[in-house]
PDB file of C-alpha atoms in Angstrom:
ATOM      1  CA  MET K 165     -53.581  49.093 -37.973  1.00 62.00           C
ATOM      2  CA  HIS K 166     -52.340  46.128 -38.642  1.00 70.00           C
ATOM      3  CA  ASP K 167     -55.448  43.875 -39.909  1.00 79.00           C
ATOM      4  CA  ALA K 168     -53.450  41.054 -41.591  1.00 88.00           C
ATOM      5  CA  PRO K 169     -53.213  37.617 -39.439  1.00 93.00           C
ATOM      6  CA  SER K 170     -50.948  37.349 -36.812  1.00 93.00           C
ATOM      7  CA  PRO K 171     -48.113  34.135 -38.005  1.00 94.00           C
ATOM      8  CA  SER K 172     -50.512  32.439 -34.631  1.00 95.00           C
ATOM      9  CA  GLU K 173     -53.417  32.480 -36.352  1.00 95.00           C
ATOM     10  CA  LEU K 174     -51.854  31.400 -39.631  1.00 96.00           C
ATOM     11  CA  VAL K 175     -50.037  28.579 -38.556  1.00 97.00           C
ATOM     12  CA  ALA K 176     -53.444  27.455 -36.470  1.00 97.00           C
ATOM     13  CA  ALA K 177     -55.203  27.827 -40.033  1.00 97.00           C
ATOM     14  CA  VAL K 178     -53.120  25.112 -41.304  1.00 98.00           C
ATOM     15  CA  LYS K 179     -53.373  23.083 -38.356  1.00 98.00           C
ATOM     16  CA  SER K 180     -56.159  22.743 -38.266  1.00 98.00           C
ATOM     17  CA  PHE K 181     -57.057  22.000 -42.206  1.00 98.00           C
ATOM     18  CA  ILE K 182     -54.397  19.369 -41.696  1.00 98.00           C
ATOM     19  CA  ASP K 183     -56.034  18.152 -38.558  1.00 98.00           C
ATOM     20  CA  ASP K 184     -60.128  18.725 -40.057  1.00 98.00           C
ATOM     21  CA  ALA K 185     -60.110  18.149 -43.716  1.00 97.00           C
ATOM     22  CA  ALA K 186     -56.673  16.673 -44.680  1.00 97.00           C
ATOM     23  CA  ALA K 187     -55.643  14.381 -42.194  1.00 97.00           C
ATOM     24  CA  PRO K 188     -58.866  12.268 -42.052  1.00 97.00           C
ATOM     25  CA  GLN K 189     -58.412  11.566 -45.968  1.00 97.00           C
ATOM     26  CA  LEU K 190     -55.622   9.967 -45.450  1.00 97.00           C
ATOM     27  CA  THR K 191     -54.588   6.747 -44.794  1.00 97.00           C
ATOM     28  CA  GLY K 192     -51.119   4.615 -44.189  1.00 98.00           C
ATOM     29  CA  HIS K 193     -48.081   6.899 -44.849  1.00 98.00           C
ATOM     30  CA  ALA K 194     -49.921   9.737 -45.972  1.00 98.00           C
ATOM     31  CA  ALA K 195     -51.895   9.811 -42.100  1.00 97.00           C
ATOM     32  CA  PHE K 196     -49.068   9.490 -40.363  1.00 98.00           C
ATOM     33  CA  HIS K 197     -46.967  12.216 -42.017  1.00 98.00           C
ATOM     34  CA  ALA K 198     -50.291  14.686 -41.711  1.00 98.00           C
ATOM     35  CA  ARG K 199     -49.508  13.967 -37.611  1.00 97.00           C
ATOM     36  CA  VAL K 200     -46.439  14.905 -37.762  1.00 98.00           C
ATOM     37  CA  ALA K 201     -46.826  18.011 -39.680  1.00 98.00           C
ATOM     38  CA  SER K 202     -49.997  18.691 -36.877  1.00 98.00           C
ATOM     39  CA  ASN K 203     -47.372  18.095 -34.089  1.00 97.00           C
ATOM     40  CA  VAL K 204     -44.505  20.518 -35.690  1.00 97.00           C
ATOM     41  CA  LEU K 205     -47.070  23.218 -36.519  1.00 98.00           C
ATOM     42  CA  ALA K 206     -48.671  22.525 -32.396  1.00 97.00           C
ATOM     43  CA  THR K 207     -44.953  23.128 -31.370  1.00 97.00           C
ATOM     44  CA  LEU K 208     -44.348  25.851 -33.852  1.00 97.00           C
ATOM     45  CA  LEU K 209     -47.322  27.509 -32.034  1.00 97.00           C
ATOM     46  CA  ARG K 210     -46.297  26.947 -28.060  1.00 97.00           C
ATOM     47  CA  GLU K 211     -42.934  28.615 -29.243  1.00 96.00           C
ATOM     48  CA  LEU K 212     -45.008  31.742 -30.904  1.00 96.00           C
ATOM     49  CA  GLU K 213     -47.493  31.653 -27.514  1.00 96.00           C
ATOM     50  CA  GLN K 214     -44.858  30.953 -24.739  1.00 96.00           C
ATOM     51  CA  ARG K 215     -41.550  31.839 -26.366  1.00 96.00           C
ATOM     52  CA  PRO K 216     -41.334  35.513 -25.516  1.00 97.00           C
ATOM     53  CA  ALA K 217     -42.111  35.092 -21.795  1.00 97.00           C
ATOM     54  CA  ALA K 218     -40.176  32.152 -21.662  1.00 97.00           C
ATOM     55  CA  GLU K 219     -36.702  33.832 -22.676  1.00 97.00           C
ATOM     56  CA  ALA K 220     -37.890  37.362 -20.949  1.00 97.00           C
ATOM     57  CA  SER K 221     -37.863  35.199 -17.681  1.00 96.00           C
ATOM     58  CA  GLU K 222     -34.897  33.265 -18.338  1.00 97.00           C
ATOM     59  CA  ALA K 223     -32.938  36.705 -19.194  1.00 97.00           C
ATOM     60  CA  GLU K 224     -34.399  38.038 -16.338  1.00 96.00           C
ATOM     61  CA  ARG K 225     -33.011  35.392 -13.877  1.00 97.00           C
ATOM     62  CA  LEU K 226     -29.218  35.437 -15.887  1.00 97.00           C
ATOM     63  CA  GLN K 227     -29.071  39.028 -14.956  1.00 97.00           C
ATOM     64  CA  ASP K 228     -30.089  38.584 -11.051  1.00 96.00           C
ATOM     65  CA  LEU K 229     -27.317  35.385 -11.158  1.00 97.00           C
ATOM     66  CA  LEU K 230     -24.671  36.814 -13.138  1.00 97.00           C
ATOM     67  CA  GLY K 231     -24.797  40.765 -12.011  1.00 95.00           C
ATOM     68  CA  ALA K 232     -25.106  41.015 -16.080  1.00 94.00           C
ATOM     69  CA  PRO K 233     -26.751  44.382 -17.535  1.00 93.00           C
ATOM     70  CA  ASP K 234     -30.043  44.964 -18.357  1.00 89.00           C
ATOM     71  CA  ASN K 235     -29.550  45.461 -22.078  1.00 91.00           C
ATOM     72  CA  GLU K 236     -27.027  41.739 -21.982  1.00 95.00           C
ATOM     73  CA  ASP K 237     -28.402  39.699 -24.410  1.00 95.00           C
ATOM     74  CA  LEU K 238     -29.757  35.808 -23.850  1.00 97.00           C
ATOM     75  CA  ALA K 239     -27.252  34.251 -25.924  1.00 97.00           C
ATOM     76  CA  THR K 240     -24.351  35.752 -24.292  1.00 97.00           C
ATOM     77  CA  MET K 241     -25.664  35.518 -20.819  1.00 97.00           C
ATOM     78  CA  ASN K 242     -26.199  31.575 -21.340  1.00 98.00           C
ATOM     79  CA  ARG K 243     -22.465  31.542 -22.938  1.00 97.00           C
ATOM     80  CA  ASP K 244     -21.218  33.154 -19.546  1.00 97.00           C
ATOM     81  CA  LEU K 245     -23.406  30.668 -17.169  1.00 98.00           C
ATOM     82  CA  CYS K 246     -22.134  28.158 -18.969  1.00 98.00           C
ATOM     83  CA  ALA K 247     -18.549  29.381 -18.393  1.00 98.00           C
ATOM     84  CA  ARG K 248     -18.715  30.054 -14.967  1.00 97.00           C
ATOM     85  CA  ILE K 249     -20.187  26.615 -14.096  1.00 98.00           C
ATOM     86  CA  ARG K 250     -17.186  25.244 -16.409  1.00 98.00           C
ATOM     87  CA  GLU K 251     -14.467  27.020 -14.859  1.00 97.00           C
ATOM     88  CA  GLY K 252     -16.009  26.269 -11.694  1.00 97.00           C
ATOM     89  CA  GLN K 253     -17.167  29.354 -10.290  1.00 97.00           C
ATOM     90  CA  PHE K 254     -20.756  28.217 -10.364  1.00 97.00           C
ATOM     91  CA  ASP K 255     -21.849  24.868  -9.023  1.00 96.00           C
ATOM     92  CA  ALA K 256     -24.192  23.113  -7.109  1.00 93.00           C
ATOM     93  CA  ALA K 257     -24.230  25.601  -3.838  1.00 96.00           C
ATOM     94  CA  THR K 258     -24.641  28.954  -6.299  1.00 97.00           C
ATOM     95  CA  PRO K 259     -27.173  30.913  -4.848  1.00 96.00           C
ATOM     96  CA  GLY K 260     -30.596  30.468  -7.517  1.00 95.00           C
ATOM     97  CA  LEU K 261     -28.825  28.370 -10.130  1.00 97.00           C
ATOM     98  CA  PHE K 262     -30.306  25.370  -9.432  1.00 95.00           C
ATOM     99  CA  LYS K 263     -33.647  27.108  -9.599  1.00 95.00           C
ATOM    100  CA  HIS K 264     -32.818  29.283 -12.834  1.00 97.00           C
ATOM    101  CA  LEU K 265     -31.948  25.634 -14.748  1.00 97.00           C
ATOM    102  CA  LYS K 266     -35.005  23.856 -13.180  1.00 95.00           C
ATOM    103  CA  THR K 267     -36.778  26.808 -14.612  1.00 95.00           C
ATOM    104  CA  THR K 268     -35.917  27.227 -17.544  1.00 97.00           C
ATOM    105  CA  THR K 269     -35.976  23.564 -18.216  1.00 95.00           C
ATOM    106  CA  ILE K 270     -39.508  23.019 -17.002  1.00 94.00           C
ATOM    107  CA  SER K 271     -40.290  26.136 -19.288  1.00 94.00           C
ATOM    108  CA  GLN K 272     -38.580  24.733 -22.512  1.00 95.00           C
ATOM    109  CA  LEU K 273     -40.766  21.662 -21.548  1.00 94.00           C
ATOM    110  CA  ALA K 274     -43.367  22.720 -21.697  1.00 94.00           C
ATOM    111  CA  ILE K 275     -42.904  24.160 -25.335  1.00 95.00           C
ATOM    112  CA  ASP K 276     -41.162  20.893 -26.422  1.00 93.00           C
ATOM    113  CA  GLN K 277     -43.657  18.302 -24.796  1.00 92.00           C
ATOM    114  CA  PRO K 278     -46.742  19.386 -23.082  1.00 92.00           C
ATOM    115  CA  ASN K 279     -47.483  16.222 -22.635  1.00 91.00           C
ATOM    116  CA  TYR K 280     -44.891  14.360 -20.536  1.00 90.00           C
ATOM    117  CA  SER K 281     -46.170  12.499 -17.723  1.00 88.00           C
ATOM    118  CA  GLY K 282     -44.073  14.991 -15.364  1.00 89.00           C
ATOM    119  CA  LEU K 283     -44.867  18.105 -16.524  1.00 86.00           C
ATOM    120  CA  ALA K 284     -47.701  19.358 -14.105  1.00 84.00           C
ATOM    121  CA  ALA K 285     -45.764  18.154 -11.294  1.00 85.00           C
ATOM    122  CA  ALA K 286     -43.041  19.683 -12.189  1.00 85.00           C
ATOM    123  CA  LEU K 287     -45.135  23.114 -12.621  1.00 82.00           C
ATOM    124  CA  SER K 288     -46.686  22.893  -9.345  1.00 81.00           C
ATOM    125  CA  LYS K 289     -43.198  22.932  -7.478  1.00 82.00           C
ATOM    126  CA  LEU K 290     -41.997  25.740  -9.146  1.00 76.00           C
ATOM    127  CA  GLY K 291     -43.912  28.240  -7.361  1.00 63.00           C
TER     128      GLY K 291
END
């Protein structure tokens, strides 16, 4: 059994310290930098929590779209997708391409900018 805190728990603890203990004591530039640090840690938490599922979903879509083998890595499949688009093999009429690009973009947005005003509407239209 592994008793050490997870990376997410460690990041959450530092974020909590900044938000609850350090930031309230700061003013001016130091307070601004504390908010920036807290926002960075919040993004990192979302990366740790959401990225694995987002990448697994992206890989599945790319395997279907490209006909790639199950063991093909995500970076290779993305390079292949870009090459096919650049070479004109894939375009807006390619079945599944637009949905893949839209889903991938929305998943990234959910990690990077979860408070983006259009995110909820975009997520509701994915289903």
